[in-house]
Tab-separated table of C-alpha atoms in Angstrom:
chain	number	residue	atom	x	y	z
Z	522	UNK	CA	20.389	59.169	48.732
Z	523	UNK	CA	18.688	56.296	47.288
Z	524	UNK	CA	15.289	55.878	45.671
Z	525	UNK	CA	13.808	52.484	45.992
Z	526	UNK	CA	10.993	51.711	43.587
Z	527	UNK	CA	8.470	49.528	45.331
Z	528	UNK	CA	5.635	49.414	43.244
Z	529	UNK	CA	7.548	47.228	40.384
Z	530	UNK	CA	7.273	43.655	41.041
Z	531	UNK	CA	9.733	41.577	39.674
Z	532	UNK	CA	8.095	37.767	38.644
Z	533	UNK	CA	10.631	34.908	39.202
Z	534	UNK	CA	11.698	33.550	35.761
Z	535	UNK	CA	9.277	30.216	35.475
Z	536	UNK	CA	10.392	28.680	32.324
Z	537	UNK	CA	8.512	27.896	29.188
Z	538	UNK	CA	5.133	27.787	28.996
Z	539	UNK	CA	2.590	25.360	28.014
Z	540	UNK	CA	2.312	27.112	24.779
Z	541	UNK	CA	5.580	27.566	23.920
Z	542	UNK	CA	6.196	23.870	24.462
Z	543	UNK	CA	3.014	23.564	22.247
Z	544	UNK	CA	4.490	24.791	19.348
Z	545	UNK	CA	8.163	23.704	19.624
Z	546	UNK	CA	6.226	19.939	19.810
Z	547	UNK	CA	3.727	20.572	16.858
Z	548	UNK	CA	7.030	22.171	14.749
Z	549	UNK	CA	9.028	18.961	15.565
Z	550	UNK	CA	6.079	16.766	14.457
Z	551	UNK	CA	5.903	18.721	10.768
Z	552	UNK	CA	9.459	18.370	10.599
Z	553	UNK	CA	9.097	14.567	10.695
Z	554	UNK	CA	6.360	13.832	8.755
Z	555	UNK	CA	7.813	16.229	5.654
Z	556	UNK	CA	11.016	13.902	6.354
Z	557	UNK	CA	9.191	10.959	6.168
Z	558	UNK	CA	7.191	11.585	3.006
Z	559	UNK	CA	10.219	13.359	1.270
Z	560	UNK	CA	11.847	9.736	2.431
Z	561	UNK	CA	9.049	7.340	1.057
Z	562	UNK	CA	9.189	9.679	-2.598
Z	563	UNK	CA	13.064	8.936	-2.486
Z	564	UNK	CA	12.768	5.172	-1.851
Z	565	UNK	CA	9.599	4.941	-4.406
Z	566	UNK	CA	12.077	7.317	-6.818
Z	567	UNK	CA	14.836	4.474	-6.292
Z	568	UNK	CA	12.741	1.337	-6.413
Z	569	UNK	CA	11.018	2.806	-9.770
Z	570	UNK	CA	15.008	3.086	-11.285
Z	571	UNK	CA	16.182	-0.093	-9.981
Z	572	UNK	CA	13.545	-1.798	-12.048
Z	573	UNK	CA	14.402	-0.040	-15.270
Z	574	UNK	CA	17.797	-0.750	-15.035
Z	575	UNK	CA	17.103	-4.609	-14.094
Z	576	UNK	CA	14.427	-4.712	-16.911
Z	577	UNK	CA	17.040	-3.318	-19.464
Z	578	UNK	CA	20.126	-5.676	-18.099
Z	579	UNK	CA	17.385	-8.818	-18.246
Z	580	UNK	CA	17.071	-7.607	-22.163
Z	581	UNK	CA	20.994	-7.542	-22.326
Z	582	UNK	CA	21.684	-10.402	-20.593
Z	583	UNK	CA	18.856	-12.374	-22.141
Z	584	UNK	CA	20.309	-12.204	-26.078
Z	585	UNK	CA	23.450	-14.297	-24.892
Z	586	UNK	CA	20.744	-17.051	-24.401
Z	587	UNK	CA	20.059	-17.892	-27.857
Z	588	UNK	CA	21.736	-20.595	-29.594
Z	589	UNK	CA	21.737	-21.617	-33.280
Z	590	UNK	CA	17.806	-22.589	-32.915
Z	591	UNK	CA	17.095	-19.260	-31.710
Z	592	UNK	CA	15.741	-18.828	-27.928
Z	593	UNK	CA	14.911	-22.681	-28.016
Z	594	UNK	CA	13.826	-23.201	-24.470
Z	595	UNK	CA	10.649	-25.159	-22.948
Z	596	UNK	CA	9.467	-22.534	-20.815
Z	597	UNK	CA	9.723	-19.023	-18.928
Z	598	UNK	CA	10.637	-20.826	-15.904
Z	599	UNK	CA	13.123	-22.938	-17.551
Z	600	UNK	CA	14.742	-19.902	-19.339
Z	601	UNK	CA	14.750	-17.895	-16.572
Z	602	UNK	CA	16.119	-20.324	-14.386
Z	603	UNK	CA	19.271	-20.841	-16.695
Z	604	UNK	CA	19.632	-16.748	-16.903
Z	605	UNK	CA	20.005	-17.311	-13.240
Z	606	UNK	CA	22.475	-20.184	-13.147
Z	607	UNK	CA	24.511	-18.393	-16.255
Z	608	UNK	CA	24.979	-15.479	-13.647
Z	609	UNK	CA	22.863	-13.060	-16.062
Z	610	UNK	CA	20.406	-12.040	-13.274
Z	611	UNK	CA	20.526	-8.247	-12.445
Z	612	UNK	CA	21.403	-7.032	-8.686
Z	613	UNK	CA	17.960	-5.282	-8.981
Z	614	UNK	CA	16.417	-8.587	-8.668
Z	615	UNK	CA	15.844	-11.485	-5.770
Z	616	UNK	CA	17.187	-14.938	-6.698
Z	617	UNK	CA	14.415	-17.596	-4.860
Z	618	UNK	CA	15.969	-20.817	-4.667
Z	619	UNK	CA	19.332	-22.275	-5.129
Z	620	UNK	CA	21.026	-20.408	-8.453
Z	621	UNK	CA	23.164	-23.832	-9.700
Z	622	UNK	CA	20.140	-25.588	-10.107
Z	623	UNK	CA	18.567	-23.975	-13.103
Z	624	UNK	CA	15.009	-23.880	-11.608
Z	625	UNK	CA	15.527	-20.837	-9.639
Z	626	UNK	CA	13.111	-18.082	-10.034
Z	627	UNK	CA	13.482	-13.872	-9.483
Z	628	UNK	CA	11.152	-11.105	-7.961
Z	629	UNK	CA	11.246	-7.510	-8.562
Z	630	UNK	CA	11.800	-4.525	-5.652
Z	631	UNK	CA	8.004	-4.777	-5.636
Z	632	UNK	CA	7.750	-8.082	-4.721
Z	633	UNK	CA	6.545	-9.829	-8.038
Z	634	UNK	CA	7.640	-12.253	-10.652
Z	635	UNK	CA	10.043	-11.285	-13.460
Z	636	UNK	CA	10.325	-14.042	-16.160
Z	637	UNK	CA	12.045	-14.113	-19.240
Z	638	UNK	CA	10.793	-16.707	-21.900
Z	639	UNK	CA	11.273	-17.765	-25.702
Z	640	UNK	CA	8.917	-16.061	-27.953
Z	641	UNK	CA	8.129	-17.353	-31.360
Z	642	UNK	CA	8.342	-14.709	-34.645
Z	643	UNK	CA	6.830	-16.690	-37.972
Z	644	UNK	CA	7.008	-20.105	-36.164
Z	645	UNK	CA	10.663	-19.374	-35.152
Z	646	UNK	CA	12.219	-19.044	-31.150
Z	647	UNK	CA	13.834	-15.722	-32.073
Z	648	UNK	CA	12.367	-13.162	-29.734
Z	649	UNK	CA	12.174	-13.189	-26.201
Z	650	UNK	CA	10.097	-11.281	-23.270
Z	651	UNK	CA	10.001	-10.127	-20.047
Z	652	UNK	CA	7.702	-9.798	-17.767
Z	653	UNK	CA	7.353	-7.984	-14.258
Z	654	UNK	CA	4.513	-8.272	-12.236
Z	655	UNK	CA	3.053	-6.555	-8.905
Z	656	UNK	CA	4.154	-2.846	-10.022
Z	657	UNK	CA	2.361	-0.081	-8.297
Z	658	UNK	CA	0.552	2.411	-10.445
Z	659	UNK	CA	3.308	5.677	-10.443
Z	660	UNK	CA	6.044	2.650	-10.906
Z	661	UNK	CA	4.235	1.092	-13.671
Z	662	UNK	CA	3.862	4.539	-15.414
Z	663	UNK	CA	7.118	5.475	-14.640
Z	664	UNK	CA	9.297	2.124	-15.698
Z	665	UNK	CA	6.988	2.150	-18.946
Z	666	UNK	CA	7.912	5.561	-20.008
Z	667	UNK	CA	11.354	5.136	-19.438
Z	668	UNK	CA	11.372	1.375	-21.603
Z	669	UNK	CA	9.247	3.174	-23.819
Z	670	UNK	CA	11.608	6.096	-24.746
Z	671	UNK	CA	15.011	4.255	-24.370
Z	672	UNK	CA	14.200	1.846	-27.574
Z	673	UNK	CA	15.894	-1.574	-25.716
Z	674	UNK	CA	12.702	-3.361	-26.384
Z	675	UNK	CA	10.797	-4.202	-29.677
Z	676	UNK	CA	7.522	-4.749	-27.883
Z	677	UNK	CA	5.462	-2.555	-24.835
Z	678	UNK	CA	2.790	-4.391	-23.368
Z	679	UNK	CA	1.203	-2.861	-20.130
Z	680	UNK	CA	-1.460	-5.145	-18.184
Z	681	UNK	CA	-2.432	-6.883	-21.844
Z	682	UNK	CA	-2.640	-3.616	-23.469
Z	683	UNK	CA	-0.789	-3.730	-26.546
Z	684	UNK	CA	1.434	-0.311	-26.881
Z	685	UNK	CA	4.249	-1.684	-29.228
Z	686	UNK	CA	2.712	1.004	-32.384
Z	687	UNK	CA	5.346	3.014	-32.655
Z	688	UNK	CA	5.880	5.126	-29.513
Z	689	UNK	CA	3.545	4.927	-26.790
Z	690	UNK	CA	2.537	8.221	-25.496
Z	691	UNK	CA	2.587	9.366	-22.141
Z	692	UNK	CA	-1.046	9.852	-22.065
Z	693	UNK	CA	-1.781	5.908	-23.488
Z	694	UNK	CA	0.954	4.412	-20.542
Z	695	UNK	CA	-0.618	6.160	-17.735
Z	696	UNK	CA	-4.326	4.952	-19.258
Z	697	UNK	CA	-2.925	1.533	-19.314
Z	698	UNK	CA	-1.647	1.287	-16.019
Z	699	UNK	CA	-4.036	0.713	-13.281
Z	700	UNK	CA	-4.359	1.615	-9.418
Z	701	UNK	CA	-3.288	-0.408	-6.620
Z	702	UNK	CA	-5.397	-2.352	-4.490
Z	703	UNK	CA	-4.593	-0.588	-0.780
Z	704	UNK	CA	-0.526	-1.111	-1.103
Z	705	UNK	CA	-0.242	-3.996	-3.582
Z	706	UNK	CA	0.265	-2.568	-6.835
Z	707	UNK	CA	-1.667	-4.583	-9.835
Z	708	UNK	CA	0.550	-3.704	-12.624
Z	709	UNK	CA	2.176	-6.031	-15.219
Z	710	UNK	CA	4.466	-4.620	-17.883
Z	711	UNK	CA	5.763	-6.788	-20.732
Z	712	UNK	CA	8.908	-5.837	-22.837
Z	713	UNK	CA	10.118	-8.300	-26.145
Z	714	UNK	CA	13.175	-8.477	-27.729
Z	715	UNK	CA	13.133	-9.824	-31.319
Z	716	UNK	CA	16.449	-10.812	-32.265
């Protein structure tokens, strides 16, 4: 003999709810934004060492300019413009214009100008600097500290601040460096090679 149980009502299996689907959709949206900022940090994180490594292959690159007068050149854009044809511009960098014809002129990963030009020592072409403009505030603290503690340059300027006096400290590069205007950063770091 068989006992039926009538009382228990068994509910027909309807799915997910609207909460469930709730959270599964406000997970999958946390999930993508930590991806996307962990992504932006990464690209910033790149951008930041592709410019040291350009800035320190523009110093390289830039001593096999001088001839027996030194870095005797007319100009930044002149000098710059023969790194270019001479092949001595780093991958780091954008070549604007046509690179044979010794006017062409480079951006950084940022977006601004880098030049390289003569600088005269006691009335002498035997120094030369480069500058890189547009840098964002955490780049510009960044590439500074990392010029600063690698010794390829002779000279630290950040923004006209003069931080060549011995070893600029963290503390004096991140006071020099200035904040962005919305996404356009407003930084300009100079580096000089004397010799």
């Amino acid at each position: 003999m068989s006992v039926s149980n009538n009382t228990v009502k068994i509910q027909p299996d309807r799915g997910w709810g609207f909460g469930e689907q709730g959270y599964i959709a406000l997970g999958t949206l946390l999930v993508i934004a930590i991806v996307v900022v962990a992504g932006w940090k990464l690209m910033h994180r790149k951008d930041t060492a592709v410019e040291v490594t350009s800035l320190q292959t523009m110093l390289s690159n830039g001593v096999a300019l001088k001839g027996r007068n030194g870095y005797d050149y007319s100009s930044g854009a002149s000098m710059t413009g023969i790194l270019i044809q001479r092949d001595g511009a780093p991958s780091g960098y954008t070549v604007h214009g046509t690179p044979s014809s010794g006017t062409a002129t480079l951006t950084n990963s940022y977006g601004g100008q880098v030049v390289i030009a003569p600088v005269a020592v006691n009335g002498y072409n035997n120094a030369f600097s480069v500058t890189t403009q547009s840098l964002p505030q955490s780049a510009c603290i960044d590439v500074a500290t990392s010029m600063n503690s690698s010794g390829t340059s002779n000279t630290l300027t950040i923004n006209s601040t003069d931080l060549s006096n011995g070893a600029a400290s963290s503390e004096a590069i991140a006071q020099a460096c200035t904040a962005d205007s919305g996404r356009t950063g407003n930084n300009t770091i100079v580096v000089t090679h004397n010799g």
